Short mmCIF file of C-alpha atoms and ligand atoms in Angstrom, two decimals:
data_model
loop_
_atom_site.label_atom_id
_atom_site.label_comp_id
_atom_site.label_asym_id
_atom_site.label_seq_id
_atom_site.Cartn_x
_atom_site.Cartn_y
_atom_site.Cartn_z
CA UNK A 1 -17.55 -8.28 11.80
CA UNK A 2 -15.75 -5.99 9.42
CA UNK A 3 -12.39 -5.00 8.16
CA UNK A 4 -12.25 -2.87 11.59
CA UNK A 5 -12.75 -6.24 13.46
CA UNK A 6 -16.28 -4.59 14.53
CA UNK A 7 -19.42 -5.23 15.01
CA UNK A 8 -22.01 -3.97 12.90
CA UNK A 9 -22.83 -2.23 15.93
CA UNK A 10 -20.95 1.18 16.48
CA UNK A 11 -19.56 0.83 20.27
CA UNK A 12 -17.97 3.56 22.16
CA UNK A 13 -14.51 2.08 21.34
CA UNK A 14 -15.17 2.31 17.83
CA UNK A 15 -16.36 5.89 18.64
CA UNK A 16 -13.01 7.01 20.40
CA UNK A 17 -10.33 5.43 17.91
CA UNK A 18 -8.13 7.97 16.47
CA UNK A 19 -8.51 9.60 13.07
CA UNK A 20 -5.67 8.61 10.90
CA UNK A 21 -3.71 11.34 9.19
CA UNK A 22 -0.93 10.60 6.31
CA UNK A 23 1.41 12.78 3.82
CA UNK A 24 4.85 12.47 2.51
CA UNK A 25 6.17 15.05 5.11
CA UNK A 26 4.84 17.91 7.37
CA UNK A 27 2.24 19.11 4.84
CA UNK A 28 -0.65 17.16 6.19
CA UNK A 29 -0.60 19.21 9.70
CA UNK A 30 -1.90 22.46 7.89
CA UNK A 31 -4.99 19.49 7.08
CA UNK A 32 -5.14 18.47 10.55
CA UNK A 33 -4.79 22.53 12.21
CA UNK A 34 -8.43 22.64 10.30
CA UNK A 35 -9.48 19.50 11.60
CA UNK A 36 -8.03 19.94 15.40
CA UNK A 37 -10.22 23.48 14.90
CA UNK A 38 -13.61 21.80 14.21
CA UNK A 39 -13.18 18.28 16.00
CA UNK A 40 -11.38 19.45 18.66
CA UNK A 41 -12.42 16.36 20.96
CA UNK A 42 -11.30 13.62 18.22
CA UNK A 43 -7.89 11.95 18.96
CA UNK A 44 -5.33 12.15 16.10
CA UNK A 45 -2.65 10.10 14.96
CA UNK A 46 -0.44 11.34 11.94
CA UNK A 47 2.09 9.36 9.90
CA UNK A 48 5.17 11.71 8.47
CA UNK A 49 6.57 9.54 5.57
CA UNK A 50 9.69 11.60 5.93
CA UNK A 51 12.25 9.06 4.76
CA UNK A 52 10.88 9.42 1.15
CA UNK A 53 9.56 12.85 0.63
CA UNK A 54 9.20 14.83 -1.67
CA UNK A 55 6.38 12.00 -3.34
CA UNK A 56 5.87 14.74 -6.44
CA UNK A 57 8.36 13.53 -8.99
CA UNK A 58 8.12 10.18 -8.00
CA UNK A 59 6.63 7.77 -10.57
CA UNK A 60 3.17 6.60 -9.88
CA UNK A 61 3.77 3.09 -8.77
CA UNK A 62 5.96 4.13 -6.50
CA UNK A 63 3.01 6.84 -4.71
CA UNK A 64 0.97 3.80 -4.51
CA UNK A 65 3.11 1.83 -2.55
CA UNK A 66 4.60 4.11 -0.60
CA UNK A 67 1.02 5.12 0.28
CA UNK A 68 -0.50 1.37 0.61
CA UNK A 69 2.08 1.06 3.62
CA UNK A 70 1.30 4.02 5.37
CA UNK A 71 -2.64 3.44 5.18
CA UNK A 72 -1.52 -0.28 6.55
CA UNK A 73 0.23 1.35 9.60
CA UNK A 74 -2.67 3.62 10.28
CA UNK A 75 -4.98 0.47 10.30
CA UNK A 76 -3.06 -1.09 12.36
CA UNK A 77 -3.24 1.53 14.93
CA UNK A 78 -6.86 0.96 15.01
CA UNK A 79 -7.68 4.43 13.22
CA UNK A 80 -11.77 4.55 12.70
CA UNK A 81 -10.71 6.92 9.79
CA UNK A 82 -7.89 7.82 7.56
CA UNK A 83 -7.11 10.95 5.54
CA UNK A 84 -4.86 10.90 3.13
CA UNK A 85 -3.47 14.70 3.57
CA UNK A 86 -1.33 14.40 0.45
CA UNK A 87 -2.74 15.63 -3.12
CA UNK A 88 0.39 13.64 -4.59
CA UNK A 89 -0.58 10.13 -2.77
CA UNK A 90 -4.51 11.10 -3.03
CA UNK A 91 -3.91 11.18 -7.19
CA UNK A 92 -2.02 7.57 -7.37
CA UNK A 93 -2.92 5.76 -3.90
CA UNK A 94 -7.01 7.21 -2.83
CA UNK A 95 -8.39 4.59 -5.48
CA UNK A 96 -6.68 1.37 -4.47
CA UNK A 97 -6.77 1.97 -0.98
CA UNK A 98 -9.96 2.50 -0.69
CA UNK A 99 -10.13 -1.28 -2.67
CA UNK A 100 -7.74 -2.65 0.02
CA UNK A 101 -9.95 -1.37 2.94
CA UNK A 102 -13.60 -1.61 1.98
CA UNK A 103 -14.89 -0.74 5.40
CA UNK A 104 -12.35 1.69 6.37
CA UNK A 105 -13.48 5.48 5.54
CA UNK A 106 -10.79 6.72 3.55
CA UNK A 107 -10.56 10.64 2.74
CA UNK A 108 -8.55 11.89 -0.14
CA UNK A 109 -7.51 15.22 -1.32
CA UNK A 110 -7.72 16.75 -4.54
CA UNK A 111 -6.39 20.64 -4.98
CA UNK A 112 -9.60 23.21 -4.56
CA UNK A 113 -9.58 23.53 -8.62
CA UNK A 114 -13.85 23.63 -8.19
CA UNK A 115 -14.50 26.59 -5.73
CA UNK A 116 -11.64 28.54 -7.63
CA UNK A 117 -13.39 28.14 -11.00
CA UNK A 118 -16.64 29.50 -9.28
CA UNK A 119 -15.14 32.13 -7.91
CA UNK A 120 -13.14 33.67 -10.78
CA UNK A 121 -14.07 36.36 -12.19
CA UNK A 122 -11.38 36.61 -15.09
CA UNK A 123 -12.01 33.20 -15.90
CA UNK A 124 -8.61 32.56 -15.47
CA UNK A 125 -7.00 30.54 -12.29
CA UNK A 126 -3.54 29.01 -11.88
CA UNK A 127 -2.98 25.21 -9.57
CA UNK A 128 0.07 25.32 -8.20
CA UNK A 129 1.19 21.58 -6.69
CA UNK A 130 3.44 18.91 -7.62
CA UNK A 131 3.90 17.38 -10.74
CA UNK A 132 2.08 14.00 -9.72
CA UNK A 133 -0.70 15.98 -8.48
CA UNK A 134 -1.10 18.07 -11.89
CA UNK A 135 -0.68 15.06 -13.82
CA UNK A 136 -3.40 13.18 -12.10
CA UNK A 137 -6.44 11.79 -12.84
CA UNK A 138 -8.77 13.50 -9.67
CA UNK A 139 -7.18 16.42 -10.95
CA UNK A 140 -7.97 16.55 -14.35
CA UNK A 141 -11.43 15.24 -13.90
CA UNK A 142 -12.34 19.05 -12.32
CA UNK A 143 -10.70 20.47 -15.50
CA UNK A 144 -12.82 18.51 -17.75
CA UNK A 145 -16.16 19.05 -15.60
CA UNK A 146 -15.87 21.87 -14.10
CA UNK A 147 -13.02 24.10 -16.24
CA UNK A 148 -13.77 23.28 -19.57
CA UNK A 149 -17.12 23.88 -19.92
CA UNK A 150 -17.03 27.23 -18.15
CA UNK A 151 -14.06 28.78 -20.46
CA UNK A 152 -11.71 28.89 -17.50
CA UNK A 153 -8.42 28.76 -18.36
CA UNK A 154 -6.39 26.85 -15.69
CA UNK A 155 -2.40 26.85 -15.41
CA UNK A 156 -0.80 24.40 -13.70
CA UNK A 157 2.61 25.31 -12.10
CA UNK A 158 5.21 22.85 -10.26
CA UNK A 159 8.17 24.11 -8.37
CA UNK A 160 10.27 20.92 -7.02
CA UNK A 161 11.97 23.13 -4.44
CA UNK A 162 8.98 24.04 -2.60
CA UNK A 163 8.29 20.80 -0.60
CA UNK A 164 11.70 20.54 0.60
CA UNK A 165 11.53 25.06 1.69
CA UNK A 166 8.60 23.99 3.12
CA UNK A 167 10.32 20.94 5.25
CA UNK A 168 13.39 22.89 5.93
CA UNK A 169 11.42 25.62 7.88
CA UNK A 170 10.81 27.99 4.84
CA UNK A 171 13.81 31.01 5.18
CA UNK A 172 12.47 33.95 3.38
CA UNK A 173 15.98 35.00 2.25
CA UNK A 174 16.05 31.39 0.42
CA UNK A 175 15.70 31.41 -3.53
CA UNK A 176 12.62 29.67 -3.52
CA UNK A 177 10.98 32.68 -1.11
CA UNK A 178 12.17 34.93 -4.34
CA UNK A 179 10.91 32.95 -6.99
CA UNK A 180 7.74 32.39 -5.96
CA UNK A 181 7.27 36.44 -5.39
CA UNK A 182 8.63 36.35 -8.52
CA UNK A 183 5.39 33.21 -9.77
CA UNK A 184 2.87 35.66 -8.28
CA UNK A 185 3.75 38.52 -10.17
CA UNK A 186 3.92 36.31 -13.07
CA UNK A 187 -0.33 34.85 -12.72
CA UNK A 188 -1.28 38.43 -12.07
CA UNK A 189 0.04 39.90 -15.09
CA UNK A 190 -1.43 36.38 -16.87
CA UNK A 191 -4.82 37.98 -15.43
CA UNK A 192 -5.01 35.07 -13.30
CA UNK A 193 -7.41 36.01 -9.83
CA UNK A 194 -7.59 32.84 -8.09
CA UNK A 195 -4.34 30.66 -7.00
CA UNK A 196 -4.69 27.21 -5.77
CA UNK A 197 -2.35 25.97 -3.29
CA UNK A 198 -2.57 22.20 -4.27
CA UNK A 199 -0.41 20.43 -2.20
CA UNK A 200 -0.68 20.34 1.69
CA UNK A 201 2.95 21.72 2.22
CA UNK A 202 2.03 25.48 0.61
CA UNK A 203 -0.89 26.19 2.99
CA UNK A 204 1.94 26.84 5.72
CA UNK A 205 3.23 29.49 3.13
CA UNK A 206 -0.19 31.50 2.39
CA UNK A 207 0.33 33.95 5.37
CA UNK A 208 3.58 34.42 3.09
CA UNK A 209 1.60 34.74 0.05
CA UNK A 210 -0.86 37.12 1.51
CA UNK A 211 1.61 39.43 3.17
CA UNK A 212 3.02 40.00 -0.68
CA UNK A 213 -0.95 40.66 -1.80
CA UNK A 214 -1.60 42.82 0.61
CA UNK A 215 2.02 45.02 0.12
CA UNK A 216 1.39 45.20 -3.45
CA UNK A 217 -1.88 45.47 -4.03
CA UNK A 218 -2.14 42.25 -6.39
CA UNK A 219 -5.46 40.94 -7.88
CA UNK A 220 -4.96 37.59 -7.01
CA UNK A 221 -7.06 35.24 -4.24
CA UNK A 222 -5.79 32.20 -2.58
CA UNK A 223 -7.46 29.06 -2.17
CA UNK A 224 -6.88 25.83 -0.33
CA UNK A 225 -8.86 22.62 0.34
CA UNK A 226 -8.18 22.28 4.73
CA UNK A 227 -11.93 23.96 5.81
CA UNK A 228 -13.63 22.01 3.08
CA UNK A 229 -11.58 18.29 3.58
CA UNK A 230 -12.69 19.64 7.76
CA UNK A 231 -16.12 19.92 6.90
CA UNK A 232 -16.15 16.36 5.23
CA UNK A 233 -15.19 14.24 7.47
CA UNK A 234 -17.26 15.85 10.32
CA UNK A 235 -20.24 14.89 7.64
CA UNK A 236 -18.91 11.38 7.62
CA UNK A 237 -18.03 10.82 10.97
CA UNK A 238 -22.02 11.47 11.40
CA UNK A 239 -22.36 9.51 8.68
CA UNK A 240 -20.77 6.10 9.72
CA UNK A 241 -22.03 7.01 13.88
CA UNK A 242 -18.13 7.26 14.21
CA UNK A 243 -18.04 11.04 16.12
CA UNK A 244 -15.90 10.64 19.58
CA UNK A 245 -18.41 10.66 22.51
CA UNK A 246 -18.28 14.17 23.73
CA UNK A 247 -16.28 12.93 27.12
CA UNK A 248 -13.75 11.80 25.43
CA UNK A 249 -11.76 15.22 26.18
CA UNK A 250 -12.07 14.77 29.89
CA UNK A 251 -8.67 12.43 29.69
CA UNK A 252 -6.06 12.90 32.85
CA UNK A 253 -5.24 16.84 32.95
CA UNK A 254 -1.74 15.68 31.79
CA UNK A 255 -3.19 14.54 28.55
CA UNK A 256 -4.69 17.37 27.44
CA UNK A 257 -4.27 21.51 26.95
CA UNK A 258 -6.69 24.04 27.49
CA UNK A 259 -6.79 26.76 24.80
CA UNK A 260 -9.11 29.74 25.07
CA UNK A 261 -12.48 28.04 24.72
CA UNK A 262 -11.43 24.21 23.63
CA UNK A 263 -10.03 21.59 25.08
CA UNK A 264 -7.22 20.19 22.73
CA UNK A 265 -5.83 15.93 23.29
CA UNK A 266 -2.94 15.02 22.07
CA UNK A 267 -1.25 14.51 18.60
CA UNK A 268 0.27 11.60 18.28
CA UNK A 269 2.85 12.48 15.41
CA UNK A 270 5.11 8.88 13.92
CA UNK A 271 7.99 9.89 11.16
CA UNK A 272 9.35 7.48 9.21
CA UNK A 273 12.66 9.23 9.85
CA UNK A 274 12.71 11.53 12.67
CA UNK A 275 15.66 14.44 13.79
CA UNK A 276 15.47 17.19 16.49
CA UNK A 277 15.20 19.31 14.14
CA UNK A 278 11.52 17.86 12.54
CA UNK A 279 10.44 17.65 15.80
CA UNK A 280 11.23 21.49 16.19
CA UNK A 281 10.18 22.67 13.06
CA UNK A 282 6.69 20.67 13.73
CA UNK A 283 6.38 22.41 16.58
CA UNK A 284 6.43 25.86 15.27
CA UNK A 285 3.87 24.81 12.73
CA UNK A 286 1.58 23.66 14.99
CA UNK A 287 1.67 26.36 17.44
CA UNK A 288 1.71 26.28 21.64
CA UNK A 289 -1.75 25.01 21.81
CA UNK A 290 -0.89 21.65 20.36
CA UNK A 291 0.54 19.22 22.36
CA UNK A 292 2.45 16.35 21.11
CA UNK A 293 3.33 12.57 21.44
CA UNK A 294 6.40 11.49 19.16
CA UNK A 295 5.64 7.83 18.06
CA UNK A 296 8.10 5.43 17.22
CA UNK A 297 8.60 1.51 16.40
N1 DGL B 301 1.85 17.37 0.82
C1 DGL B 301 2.05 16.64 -0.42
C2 DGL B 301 0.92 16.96 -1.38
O1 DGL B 301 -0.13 17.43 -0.95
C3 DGL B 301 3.45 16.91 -0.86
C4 DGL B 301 3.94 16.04 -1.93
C5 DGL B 301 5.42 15.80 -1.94
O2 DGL B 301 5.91 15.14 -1.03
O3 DGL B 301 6.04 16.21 -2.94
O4 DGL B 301 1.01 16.75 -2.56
#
């Protein structure tokens, strides 16, 4: 038996536990709209640690534990898999829980620095994420392998009002919409042509981004982390025999929405502190083809 109370053996129980999905806040759904996209017949269950975010200034110790308990409470709802969908918690909390839960598969994130190095052509990219994320070892590892020895500069930029724009629906007229029009401008005149979005809060903000690239014309090319962290844990669900049998999307008609061409179950979504308004504003992040279970103790 392992950690997962199984048996060597992979049954089809093991097979159709849920995928675990964690972050401070709402950031990690822009992880799991990638995942929902290429496992569409996996059941998801996502823990919102919305009592204490933001996790970026917090101190290190304090990421750990905050992240220990929420990879407990995913165990304990018999996840097969858990990601953490958090750069900030991936940089202080990836290592140790991965000691705490041998057999568990345990994803982390780490902001796209890698592919953005590759693909610069001014040798010259800006990470933009939170200041435990920039300060972090997985971080700094791609600077010193992969940066360094190419000649890429890399600047690392932390706004502490983005997280909370971000949670509080992101209104363009806020100050935080301005300044950051105002940060873009600033890495293209740096010459900087690739901008990573290293925290899972500013993907919900790229279509933002984007529409100021496209308006004025700006050099500049955004990267994120979602299709790539997507593609990995499809490998490792192969990997560990742990893909959901392919039936497992046939639940009651209730259970389940139809989009265009997939068949959608569920997302069963658990805050640590939970308002009508979360529950609206995670609505209009994930769209009309998700539907939802709210989860609480
Ligand atoms: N989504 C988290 C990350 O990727 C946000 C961190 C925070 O709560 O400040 O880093």
């Amino acid at each position: 038996m392992d950690r997962l109370g199984r048996n060597t053996i992979v049954t089809d129980k093991d097979r159709s536990a849920p995928i675990g999905l964690f972050d401070s806040g709402i950031g990690g759904l822009s992880v799991y709209l990638h995942l929902a996209q290429q496992l569409p017949n996996e059941h998801y269950v996502y823990y919102a640690d919305t009592l204490n975010v933001p996790y970026g200034d917090r101190d290190s110790h304090d990421i750990e534990t905050l992240t220990l308990k929420a990879v407990e409470w995913l165990y304990q709802q018999g996840c097969k898999m858990v990601i953490i969908a958090c750069n900030s918690a991936s940089a202080y909390g990836l290592e140790t829980a991965r000691r705490c839960y041998p057999q568990l598969p345990i994803v982390g994130l780490v902001p796209a620095l890698k592919p953005a190095v590759l693909a610069s052509k001014s040798g010259h990219v800006a990470v933009l994420a939170t200041k435990a994320t920039l300060n972090g070892s997985l971080l700094n590892d791609v600077v010193v392998n992969v940066a360094n020895p190419k000649g890429t500069v890399v600047a690392k930029y932390f706004d502490p009002k983005l997280v909370p724009w971000v949670e509080s629906g992101m209104s363009e007229d806020d100050d935080t919409a301005q300044n950051l029009r105002h940060q873009l401008q600033v890495f293209v005149d740096e010459g900087v042509d690739q901008l990573v979005l290293g925290c899972t809060h500013y993907p919900f903000f790229k279509t933002f981004l984007l529409n100021e690239i496209i308006q004025k014309q700006l050099p500049i090319q955004i990267v994120d982390s979602g299709q790539a962290i997507a593609e990995r844990v499809k490998q490792l669900l192969i990997l560990n025999q742990l893909s959901a049998p392919l039936n497992d999307a046939e639940g009651p008609h209730d259970e389940k929405r139809q989009t265009s061409d997939k068949i959608r179950l569920p997302l069963t979504f658990h805050a640590t502190k939970y308002s009508d308004k979360l529950g609206a504003l995670v609505e209009r992040l994930l769209g009309e083809e998700t539907s939802l279970q709210y989860y609480s103790e």
